[in-house]
CSV table of C-alpha atoms and ligand atoms in Angstrom, one decimal:
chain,number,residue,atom,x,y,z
A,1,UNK,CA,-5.4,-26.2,-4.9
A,2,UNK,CA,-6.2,-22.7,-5.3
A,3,UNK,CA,-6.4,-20.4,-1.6
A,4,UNK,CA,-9.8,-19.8,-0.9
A,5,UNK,CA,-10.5,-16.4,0.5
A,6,UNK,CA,-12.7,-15.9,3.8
A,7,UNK,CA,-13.9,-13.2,5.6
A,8,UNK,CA,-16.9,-11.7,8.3
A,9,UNK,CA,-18.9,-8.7,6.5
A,10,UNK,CA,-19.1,-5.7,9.0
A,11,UNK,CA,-21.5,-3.7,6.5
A,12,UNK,CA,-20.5,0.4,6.2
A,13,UNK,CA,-19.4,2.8,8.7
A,14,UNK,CA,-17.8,6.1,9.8
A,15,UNK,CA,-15.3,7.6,11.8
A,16,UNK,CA,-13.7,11.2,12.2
A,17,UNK,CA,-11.6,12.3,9.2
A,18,UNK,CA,-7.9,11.5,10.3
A,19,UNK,CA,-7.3,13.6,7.4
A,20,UNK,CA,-8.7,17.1,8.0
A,21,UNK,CA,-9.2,16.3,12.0
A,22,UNK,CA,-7.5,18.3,14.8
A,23,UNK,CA,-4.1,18.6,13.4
A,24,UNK,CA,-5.2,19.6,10.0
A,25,UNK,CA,-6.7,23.4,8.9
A,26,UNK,CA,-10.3,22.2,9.1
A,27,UNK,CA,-12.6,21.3,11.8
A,28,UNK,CA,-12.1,18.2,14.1
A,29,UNK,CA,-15.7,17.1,13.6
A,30,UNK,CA,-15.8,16.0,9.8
A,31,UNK,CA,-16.7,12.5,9.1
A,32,UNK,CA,-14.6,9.6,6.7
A,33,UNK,CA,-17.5,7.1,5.2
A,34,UNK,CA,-16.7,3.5,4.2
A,35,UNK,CA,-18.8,1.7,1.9
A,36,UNK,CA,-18.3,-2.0,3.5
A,37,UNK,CA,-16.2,-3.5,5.2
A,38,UNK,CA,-15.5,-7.1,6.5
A,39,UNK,CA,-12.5,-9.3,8.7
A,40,UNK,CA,-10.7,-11.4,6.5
A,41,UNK,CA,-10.0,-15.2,7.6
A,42,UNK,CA,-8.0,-15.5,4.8
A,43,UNK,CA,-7.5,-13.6,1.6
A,44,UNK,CA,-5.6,-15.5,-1.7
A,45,UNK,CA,-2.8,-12.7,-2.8
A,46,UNK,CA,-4.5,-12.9,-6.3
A,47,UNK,CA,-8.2,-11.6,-4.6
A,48,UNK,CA,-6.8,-9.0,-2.7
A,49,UNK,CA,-4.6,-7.5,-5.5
A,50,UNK,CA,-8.6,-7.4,-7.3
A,51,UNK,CA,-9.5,-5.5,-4.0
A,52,UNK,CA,-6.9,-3.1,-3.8
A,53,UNK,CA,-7.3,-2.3,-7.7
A,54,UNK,CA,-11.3,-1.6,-6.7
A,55,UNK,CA,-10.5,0.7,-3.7
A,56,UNK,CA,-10.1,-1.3,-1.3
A,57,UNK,CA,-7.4,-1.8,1.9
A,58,UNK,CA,-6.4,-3.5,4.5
A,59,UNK,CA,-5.4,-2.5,8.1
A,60,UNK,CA,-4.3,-5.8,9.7
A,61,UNK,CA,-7.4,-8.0,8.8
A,62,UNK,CA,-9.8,-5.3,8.5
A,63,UNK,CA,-10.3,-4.6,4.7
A,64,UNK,CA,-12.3,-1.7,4.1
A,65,UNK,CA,-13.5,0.7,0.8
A,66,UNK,CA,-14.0,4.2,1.7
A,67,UNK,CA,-17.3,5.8,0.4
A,68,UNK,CA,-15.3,8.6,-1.6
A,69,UNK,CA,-18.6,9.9,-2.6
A,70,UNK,CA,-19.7,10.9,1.1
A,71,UNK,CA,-16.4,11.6,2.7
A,72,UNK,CA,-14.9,15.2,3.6
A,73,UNK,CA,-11.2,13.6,2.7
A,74,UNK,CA,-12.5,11.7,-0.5
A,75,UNK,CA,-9.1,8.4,-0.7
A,76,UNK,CA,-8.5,7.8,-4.3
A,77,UNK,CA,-7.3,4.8,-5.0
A,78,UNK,CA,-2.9,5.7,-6.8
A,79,UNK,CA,-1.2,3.4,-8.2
A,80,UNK,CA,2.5,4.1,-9.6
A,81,UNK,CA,3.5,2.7,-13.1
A,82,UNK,CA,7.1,1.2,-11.7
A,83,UNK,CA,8.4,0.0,-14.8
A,84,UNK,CA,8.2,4.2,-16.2
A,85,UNK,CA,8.6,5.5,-13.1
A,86,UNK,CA,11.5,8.1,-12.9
A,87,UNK,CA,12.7,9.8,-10.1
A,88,UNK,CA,12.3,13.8,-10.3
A,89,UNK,CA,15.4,15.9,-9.4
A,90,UNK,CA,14.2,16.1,-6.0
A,91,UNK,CA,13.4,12.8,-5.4
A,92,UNK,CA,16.8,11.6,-6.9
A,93,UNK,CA,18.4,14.2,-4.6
A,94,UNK,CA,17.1,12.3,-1.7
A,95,UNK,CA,18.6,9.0,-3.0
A,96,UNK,CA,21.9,10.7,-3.4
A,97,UNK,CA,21.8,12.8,-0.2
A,98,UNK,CA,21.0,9.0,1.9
A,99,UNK,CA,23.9,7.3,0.1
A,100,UNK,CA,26.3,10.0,0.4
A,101,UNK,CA,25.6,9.6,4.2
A,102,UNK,CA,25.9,6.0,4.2
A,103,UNK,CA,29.3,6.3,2.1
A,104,UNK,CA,31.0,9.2,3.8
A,105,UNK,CA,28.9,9.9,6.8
A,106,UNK,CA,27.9,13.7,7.8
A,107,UNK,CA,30.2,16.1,7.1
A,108,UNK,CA,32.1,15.4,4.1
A,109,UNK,CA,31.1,17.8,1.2
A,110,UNK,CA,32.2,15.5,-1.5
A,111,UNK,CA,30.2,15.3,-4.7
A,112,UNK,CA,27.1,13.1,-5.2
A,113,UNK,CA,28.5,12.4,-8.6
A,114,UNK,CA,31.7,11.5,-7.8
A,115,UNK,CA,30.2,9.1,-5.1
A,116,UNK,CA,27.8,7.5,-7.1
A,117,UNK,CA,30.4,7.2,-10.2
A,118,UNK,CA,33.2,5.5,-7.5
A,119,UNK,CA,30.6,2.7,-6.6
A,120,UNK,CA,28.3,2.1,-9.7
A,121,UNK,CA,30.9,-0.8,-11.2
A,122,UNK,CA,29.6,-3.1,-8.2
A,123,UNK,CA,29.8,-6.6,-9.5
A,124,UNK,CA,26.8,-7.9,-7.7
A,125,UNK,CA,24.1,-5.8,-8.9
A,126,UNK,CA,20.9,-8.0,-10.5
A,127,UNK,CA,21.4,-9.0,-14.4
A,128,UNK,CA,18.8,-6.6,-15.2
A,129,UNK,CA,21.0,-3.7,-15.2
A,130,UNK,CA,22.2,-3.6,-18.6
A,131,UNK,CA,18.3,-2.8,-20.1
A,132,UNK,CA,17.8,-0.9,-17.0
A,133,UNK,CA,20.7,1.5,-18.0
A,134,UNK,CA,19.7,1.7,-21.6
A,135,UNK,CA,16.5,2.8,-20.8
A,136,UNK,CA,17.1,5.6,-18.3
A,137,UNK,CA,20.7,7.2,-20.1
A,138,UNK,CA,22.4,9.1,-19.2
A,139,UNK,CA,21.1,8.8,-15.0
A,140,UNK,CA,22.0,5.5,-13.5
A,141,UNK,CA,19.2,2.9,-13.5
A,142,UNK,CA,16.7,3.4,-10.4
A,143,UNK,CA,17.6,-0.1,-8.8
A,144,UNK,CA,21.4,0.8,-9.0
A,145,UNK,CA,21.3,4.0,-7.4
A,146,UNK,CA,18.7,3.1,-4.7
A,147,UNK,CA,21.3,-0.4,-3.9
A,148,UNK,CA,24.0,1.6,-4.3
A,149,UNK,CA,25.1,2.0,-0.7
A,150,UNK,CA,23.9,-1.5,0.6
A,151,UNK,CA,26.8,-3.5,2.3
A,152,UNK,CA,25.3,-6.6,0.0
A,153,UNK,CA,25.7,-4.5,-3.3
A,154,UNK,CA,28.8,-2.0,-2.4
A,155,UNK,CA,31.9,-3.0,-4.4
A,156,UNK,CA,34.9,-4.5,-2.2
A,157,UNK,CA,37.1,-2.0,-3.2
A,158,UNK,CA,34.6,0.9,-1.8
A,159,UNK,CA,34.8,2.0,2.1
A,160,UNK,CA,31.5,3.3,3.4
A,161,UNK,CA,31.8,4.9,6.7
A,162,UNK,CA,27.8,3.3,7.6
A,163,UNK,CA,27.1,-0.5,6.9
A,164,UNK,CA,23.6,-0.1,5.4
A,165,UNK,CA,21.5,-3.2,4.9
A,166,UNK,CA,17.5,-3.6,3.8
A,167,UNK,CA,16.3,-6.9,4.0
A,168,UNK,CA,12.7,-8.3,3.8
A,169,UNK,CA,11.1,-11.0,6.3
A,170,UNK,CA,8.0,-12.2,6.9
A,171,UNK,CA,5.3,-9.8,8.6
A,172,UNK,CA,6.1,-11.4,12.3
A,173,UNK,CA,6.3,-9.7,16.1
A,174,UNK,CA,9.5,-8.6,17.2
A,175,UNK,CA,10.2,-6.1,20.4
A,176,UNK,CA,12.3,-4.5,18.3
A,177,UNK,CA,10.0,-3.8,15.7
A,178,UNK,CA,7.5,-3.0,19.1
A,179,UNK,CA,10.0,-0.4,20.0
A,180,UNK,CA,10.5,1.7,16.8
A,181,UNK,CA,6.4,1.9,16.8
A,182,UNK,CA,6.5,3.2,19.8
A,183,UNK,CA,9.2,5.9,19.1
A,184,UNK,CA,7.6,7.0,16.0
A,185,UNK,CA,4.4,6.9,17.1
A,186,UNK,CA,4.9,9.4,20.0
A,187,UNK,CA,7.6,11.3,18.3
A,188,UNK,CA,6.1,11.8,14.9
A,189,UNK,CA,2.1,11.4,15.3
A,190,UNK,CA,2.6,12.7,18.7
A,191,UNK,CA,0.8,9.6,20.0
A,192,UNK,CA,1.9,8.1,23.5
A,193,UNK,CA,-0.8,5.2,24.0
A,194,UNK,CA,0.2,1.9,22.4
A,195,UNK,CA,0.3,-1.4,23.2
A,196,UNK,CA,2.3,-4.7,21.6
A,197,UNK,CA,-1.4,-5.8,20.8
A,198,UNK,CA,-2.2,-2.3,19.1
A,199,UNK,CA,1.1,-2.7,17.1
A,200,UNK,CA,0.4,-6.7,16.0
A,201,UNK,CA,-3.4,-5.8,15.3
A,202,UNK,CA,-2.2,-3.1,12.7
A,203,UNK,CA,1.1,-3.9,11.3
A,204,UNK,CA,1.8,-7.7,12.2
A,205,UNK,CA,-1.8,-9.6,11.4
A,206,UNK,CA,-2.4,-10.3,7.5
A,207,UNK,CA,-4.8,-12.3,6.5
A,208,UNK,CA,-3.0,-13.1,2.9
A,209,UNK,CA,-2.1,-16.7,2.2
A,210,UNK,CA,2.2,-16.8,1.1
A,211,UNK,CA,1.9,-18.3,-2.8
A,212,UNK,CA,5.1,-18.6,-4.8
A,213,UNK,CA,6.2,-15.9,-7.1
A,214,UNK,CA,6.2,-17.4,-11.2
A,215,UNK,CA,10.0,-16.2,-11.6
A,216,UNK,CA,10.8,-17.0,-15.1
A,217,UNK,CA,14.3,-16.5,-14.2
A,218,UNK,CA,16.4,-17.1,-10.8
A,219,UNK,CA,15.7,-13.8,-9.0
A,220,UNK,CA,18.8,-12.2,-7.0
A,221,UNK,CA,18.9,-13.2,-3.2
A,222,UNK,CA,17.3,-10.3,-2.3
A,223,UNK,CA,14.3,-10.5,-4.2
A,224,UNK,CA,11.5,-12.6,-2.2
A,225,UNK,CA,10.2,-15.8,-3.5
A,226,UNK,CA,6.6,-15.3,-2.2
A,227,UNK,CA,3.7,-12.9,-2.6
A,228,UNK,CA,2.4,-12.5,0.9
A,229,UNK,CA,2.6,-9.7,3.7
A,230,UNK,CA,6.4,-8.2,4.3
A,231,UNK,CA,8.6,-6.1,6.7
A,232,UNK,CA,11.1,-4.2,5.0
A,233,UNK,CA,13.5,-3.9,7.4
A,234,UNK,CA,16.4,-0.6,7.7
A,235,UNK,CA,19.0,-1.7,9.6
A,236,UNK,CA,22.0,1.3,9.9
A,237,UNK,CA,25.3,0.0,11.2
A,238,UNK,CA,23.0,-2.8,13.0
A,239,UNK,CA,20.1,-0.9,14.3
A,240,UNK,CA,16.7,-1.0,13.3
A,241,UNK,CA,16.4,2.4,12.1
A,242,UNK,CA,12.9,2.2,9.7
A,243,UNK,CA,10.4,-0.2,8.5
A,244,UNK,CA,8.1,-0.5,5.8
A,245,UNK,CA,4.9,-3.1,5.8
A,246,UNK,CA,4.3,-4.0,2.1
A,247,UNK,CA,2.2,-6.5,0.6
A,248,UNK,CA,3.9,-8.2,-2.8
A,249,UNK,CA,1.0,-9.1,-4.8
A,250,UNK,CA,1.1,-10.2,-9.0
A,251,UNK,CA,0.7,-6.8,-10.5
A,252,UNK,CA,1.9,-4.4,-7.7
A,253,UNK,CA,3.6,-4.0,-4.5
A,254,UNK,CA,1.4,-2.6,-2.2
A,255,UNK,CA,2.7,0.2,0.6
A,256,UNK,CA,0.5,-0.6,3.9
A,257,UNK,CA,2.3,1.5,6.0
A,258,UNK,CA,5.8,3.1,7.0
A,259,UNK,CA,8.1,4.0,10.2
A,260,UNK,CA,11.1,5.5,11.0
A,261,UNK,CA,13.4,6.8,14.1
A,262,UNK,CA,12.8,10.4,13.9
A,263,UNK,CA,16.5,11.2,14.3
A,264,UNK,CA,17.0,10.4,11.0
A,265,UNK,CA,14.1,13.0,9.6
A,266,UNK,CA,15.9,15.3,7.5
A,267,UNK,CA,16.7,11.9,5.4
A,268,UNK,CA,13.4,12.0,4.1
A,269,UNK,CA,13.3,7.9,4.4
A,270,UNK,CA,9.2,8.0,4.0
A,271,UNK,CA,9.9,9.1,0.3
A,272,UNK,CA,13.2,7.3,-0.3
A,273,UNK,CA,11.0,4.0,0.9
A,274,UNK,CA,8.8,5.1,-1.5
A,275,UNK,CA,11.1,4.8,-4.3
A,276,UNK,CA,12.7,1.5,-2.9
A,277,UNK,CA,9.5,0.0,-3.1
A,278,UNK,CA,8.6,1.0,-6.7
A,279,UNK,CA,12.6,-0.8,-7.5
A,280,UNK,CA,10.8,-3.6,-6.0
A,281,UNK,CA,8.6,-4.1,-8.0
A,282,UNK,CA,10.2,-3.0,-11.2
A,283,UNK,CA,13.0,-5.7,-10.1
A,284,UNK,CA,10.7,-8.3,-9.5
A,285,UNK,CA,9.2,-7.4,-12.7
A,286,UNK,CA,12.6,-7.6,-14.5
A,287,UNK,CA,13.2,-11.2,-12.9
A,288,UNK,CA,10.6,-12.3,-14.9
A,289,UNK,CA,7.5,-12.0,-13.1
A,290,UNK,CA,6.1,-9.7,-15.7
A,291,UNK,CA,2.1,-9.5,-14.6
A,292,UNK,CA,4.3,-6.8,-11.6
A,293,UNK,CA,4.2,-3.6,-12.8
A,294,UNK,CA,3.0,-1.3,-9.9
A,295,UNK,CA,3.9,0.2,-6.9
A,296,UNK,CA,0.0,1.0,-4.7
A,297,UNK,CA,0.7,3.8,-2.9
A,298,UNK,CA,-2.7,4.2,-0.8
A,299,UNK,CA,-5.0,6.5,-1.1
A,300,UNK,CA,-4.2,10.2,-2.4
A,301,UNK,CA,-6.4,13.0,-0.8
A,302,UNK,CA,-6.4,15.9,-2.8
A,303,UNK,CA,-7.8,18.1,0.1
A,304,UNK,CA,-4.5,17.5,2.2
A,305,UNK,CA,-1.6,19.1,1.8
A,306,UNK,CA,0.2,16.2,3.7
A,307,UNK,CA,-1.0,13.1,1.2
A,308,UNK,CA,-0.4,15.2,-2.0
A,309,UNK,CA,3.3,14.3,-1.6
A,310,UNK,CA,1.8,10.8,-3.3
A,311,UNK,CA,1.1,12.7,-6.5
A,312,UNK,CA,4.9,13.5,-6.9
A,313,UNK,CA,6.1,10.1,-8.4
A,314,UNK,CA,5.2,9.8,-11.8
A,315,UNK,CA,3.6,8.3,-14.1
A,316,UNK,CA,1.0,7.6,-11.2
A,317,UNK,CA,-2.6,6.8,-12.0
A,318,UNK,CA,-6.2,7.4,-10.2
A,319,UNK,CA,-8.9,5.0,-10.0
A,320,UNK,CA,-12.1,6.7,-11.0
A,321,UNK,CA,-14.5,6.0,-7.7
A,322,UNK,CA,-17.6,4.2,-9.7
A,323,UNK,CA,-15.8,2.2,-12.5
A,324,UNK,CA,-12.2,1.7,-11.3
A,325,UNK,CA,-11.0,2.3,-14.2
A,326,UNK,CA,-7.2,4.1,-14.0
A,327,UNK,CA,-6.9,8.0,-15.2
A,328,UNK,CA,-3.2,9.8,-15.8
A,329,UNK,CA,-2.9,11.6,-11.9
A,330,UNK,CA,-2.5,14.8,-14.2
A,331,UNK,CA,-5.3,14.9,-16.2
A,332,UNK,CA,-7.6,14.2,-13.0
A,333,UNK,CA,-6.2,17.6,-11.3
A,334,UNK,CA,-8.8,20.5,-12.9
A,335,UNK,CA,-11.5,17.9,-11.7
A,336,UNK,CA,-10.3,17.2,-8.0
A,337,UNK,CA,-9.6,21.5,-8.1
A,338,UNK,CA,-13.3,21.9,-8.9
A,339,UNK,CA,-15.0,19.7,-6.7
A,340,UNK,CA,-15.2,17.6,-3.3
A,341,UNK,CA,-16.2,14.5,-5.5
A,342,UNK,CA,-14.7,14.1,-8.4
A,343,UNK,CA,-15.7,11.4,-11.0
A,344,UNK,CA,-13.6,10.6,-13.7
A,345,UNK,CA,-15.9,8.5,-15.8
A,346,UNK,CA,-18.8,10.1,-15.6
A,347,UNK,CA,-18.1,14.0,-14.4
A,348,UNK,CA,-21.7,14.4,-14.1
A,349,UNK,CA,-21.5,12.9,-10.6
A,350,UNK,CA,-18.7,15.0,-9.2
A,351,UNK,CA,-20.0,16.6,-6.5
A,352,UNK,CA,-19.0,20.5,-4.3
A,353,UNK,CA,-19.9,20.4,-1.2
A,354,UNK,CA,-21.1,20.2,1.4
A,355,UNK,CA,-19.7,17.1,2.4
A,356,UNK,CA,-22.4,14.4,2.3
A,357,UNK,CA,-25.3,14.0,0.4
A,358,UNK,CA,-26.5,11.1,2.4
A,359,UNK,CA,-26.9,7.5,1.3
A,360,UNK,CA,-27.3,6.8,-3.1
A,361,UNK,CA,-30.3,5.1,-4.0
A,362,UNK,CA,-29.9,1.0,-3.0
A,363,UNK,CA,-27.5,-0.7,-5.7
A,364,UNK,CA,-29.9,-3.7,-6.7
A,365,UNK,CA,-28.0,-7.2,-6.8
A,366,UNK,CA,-29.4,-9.3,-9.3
A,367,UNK,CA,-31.2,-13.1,-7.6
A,368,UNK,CA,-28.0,-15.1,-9.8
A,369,UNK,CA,-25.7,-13.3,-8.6
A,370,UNK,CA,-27.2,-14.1,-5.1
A,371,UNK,CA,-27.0,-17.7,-5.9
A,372,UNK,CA,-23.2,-17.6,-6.5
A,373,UNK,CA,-22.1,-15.6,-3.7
A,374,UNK,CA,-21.3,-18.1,-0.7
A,375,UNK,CA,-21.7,-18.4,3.1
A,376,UNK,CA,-20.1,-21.2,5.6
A,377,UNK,CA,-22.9,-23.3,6.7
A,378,UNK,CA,-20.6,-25.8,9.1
A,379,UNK,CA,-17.3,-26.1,9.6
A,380,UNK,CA,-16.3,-29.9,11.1
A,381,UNK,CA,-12.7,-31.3,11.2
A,382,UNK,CA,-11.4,-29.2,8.8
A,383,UNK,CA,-14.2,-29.5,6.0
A,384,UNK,CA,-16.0,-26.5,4.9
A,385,UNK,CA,-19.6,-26.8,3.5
A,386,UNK,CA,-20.8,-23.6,1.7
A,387,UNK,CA,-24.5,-22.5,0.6
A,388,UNK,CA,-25.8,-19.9,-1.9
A,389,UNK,CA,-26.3,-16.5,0.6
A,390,UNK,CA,-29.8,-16.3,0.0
A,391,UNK,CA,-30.6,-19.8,1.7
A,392,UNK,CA,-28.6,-18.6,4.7
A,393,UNK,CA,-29.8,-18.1,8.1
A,394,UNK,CA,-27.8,-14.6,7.9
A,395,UNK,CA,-29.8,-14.0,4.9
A,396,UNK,CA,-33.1,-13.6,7.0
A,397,UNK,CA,-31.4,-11.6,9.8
A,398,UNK,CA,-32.1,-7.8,8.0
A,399,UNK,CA,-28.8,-6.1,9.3
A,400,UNK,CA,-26.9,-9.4,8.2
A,401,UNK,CA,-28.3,-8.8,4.6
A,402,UNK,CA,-27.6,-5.2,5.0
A,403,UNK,CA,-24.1,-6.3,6.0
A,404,UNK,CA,-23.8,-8.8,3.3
A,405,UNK,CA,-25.3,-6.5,0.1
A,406,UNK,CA,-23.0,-3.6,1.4
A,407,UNK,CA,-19.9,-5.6,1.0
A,408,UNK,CA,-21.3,-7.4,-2.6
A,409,UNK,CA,-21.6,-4.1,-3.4
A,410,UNK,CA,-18.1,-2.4,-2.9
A,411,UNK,CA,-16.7,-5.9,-4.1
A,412,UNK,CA,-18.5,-5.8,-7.1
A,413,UNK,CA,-19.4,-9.0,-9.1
A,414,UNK,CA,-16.3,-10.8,-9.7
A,415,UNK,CA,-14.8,-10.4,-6.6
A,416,UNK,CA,-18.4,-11.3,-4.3
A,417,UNK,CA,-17.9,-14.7,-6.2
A,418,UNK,CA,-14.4,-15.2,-5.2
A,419,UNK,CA,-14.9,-14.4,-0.9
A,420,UNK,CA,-16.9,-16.9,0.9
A,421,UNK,CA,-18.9,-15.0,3.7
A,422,UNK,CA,-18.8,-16.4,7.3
B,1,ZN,ZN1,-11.6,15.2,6.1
């Protein structure tokens, strides 16, 4: 039976720009829009991947689409071709500059190369090597230089002076996990005031439903067998020393957020965990689970110097604001240069400033599309009964339809069909 997908429309909001707020170079009083927004009961893997490919994300079980159009920050959607992704110098530097620490620890001066070259015969490395390696000549293959220093992948005839280990588990509570927020959130974001409940209400809670992965081969152990909500866990010589939260979903793997213990900063891990995750999906891809293909990196905000880092991995990809359809992260540049806005499709709505030209004229939603899009009227012993929206009490309540059109809206169409509204 296929997951049915639930969730409580919350209509549009704002908040203070994170982006260009008091730590940034512009004033703290600049204002992020969101189109709609609504708590998900439950979201099938398959309608959130549709979500995040319209603009869409999720912080816990708040999914939300930033109104690009009215925002200081405007948060284009990037997604990262994995499968033609190749590391630049700099990013392969980081790769090589982690394992050499892992291998030889701090102060040995030995060459990258010669490191890499001792412990790239591993035997256990994942089948998919050999096309790997013929496509990327003459640089190793991305999965075997970013498993290269795993205890689970480092040949038994190779010392490394660090036991490294990255393993995924489910998206669970742990004080551990607790603890590392905590460092990292008053170390790096300068941010003291957290609670467990904070931590679980951002980084724990998902509201995607586990389905299996269509393998069409037996996937190495340390691939997962289920789309679904992740940790990533970085364990150095035992200790928890980073984690990212990913969502695995059929076409991409999507980066929700990512942590580290500061003492390890000069490592760079926030990028290296970047790459790691586009080898994820490029190896679940390569186990035969072919509709994978991406690695969605967030939003990229053009106006800060601190996201643009995102535009470094290529081949990555924009989604135009209006039409989601995906433009070459290059070609978009001389547009998001220009102006605040910047619409790919149709440049004749990119916008300069100043930031917000108010509310667009309403979006009108056609009466059969109303008669598809579904509310809960009762919920008894486990049955759900649904109605059409427009014979719902919610439907008479004006901010309820407000609420209601905002999010049909954002979802467009296809995906208003596929929630059920509560
Ligand atoms: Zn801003």
């Amino acid at each position: 039976m296929p997951v049915v997908s639930v969730g409580m429309p919350l209509g549009p909001g704002c908040s203070t720009c994170g982006y260009c707020g008091p730590l940034g170079e512009r004033s703290s009083t600049e204002t992020s829009f969101k189109k709609a927004g609504f708590i998900a009961s439950q979201l099938s893997c398959r309608v959130y991947q549709k979500m995040i490919y319209r603009g869409w994300r999720r912080s816990g079980t708040y999914c939300y689409a930033p109104d690009l159009r009215r925002s200081c920050c405007p948060q284009y959607t990037i997604r990262l071709d994995a499968i033609a992704f190749k590391p630049s110098r700099s990013q392969r530097k980081i790769i090589n500059r982690w394992n050499h620490f892992v291998m030889q620890g701090h102060k040995s001066e030995a060459s990258n190369l010669l490191l890499l070259q001792g412990i790239s015969s591993s035997p256990k490395l994942p089948k998919s090597e050999g096309n790997a390696s013929k496509r990327d000549p003459p640089n190793l293959s991305l999965s075997t230089s970013i498993h290269a220093a795993e205890s689970d992948f480092v040949s038994s005839n190779a010392t490394a002076r660090h036991q490294f280990k990255v393993t995924l588990e489910p998206s669970t509570y742990s004080e551990e996990k607790y603890a590392l927020y905590l460092l990292y959130q008053r170390e790096v974001h300068h941010d003291p005031y957290n609670t467990p409940e904070d931590f679980k209400r951002f980084l724990v809670k998902s509201p995607l439903i586990n389905e299996p992965i269509p393998y069409t081969t037996s996937p190495p152990d340390h691939l997962p067998s289920q789309y679904g909500s992740f940790h990533q866990m970085y364990r150095l010589d035992g200790e928890l020393i980073a984690m990212g939260v990913i969502d695995i979903l059929p076409e991409c793997v999507s980066s929700v957020y990512f942590m580290y213990d500061p003492k390890h900063e000069k490592y760079s891990l926030g990028k290296l965990s970047a790459i790691r995750e586009a080898s994820l999906a490029r190896e679940i891809h390569d186990a035969g689970a072919i509709t994978m293909t991406s690695l969605a990196m967030g939003f990229y905000i053009h106006s800060c110097q601190k996201m643009k880092y995102k535009g470094g991995y290529s081949p990555s990809y924009l989604a135009d604001p209006e039409k989601f359809t995906w433009f070459p992260l290059a070609d978009c540049i001389s547009q998001l240069e220009k102006f605040r806005y910047a619409a790919f499709v149709h440049p004749e709505h990119s916008l300069e400033g100043p930031q917000d030209p108010g509310e667009g004229p309403p979006v009108p939603v056609s009466e059969e599309l109303l008669d598809e899009v579904m509310v809960i009227y009762s919920m008894q012993q486990g049955a759900i009964s649904i109605i059409p929206i427009n014979l719902s009490h919610q439907w008479n309540d004006e901010y309820n339809r407000e609420e209601i059109l905002s999010c049909v809206n954002a979802l467009g169409d296809e995906l208003a069909r596929e929630i059920i509204f509560r």
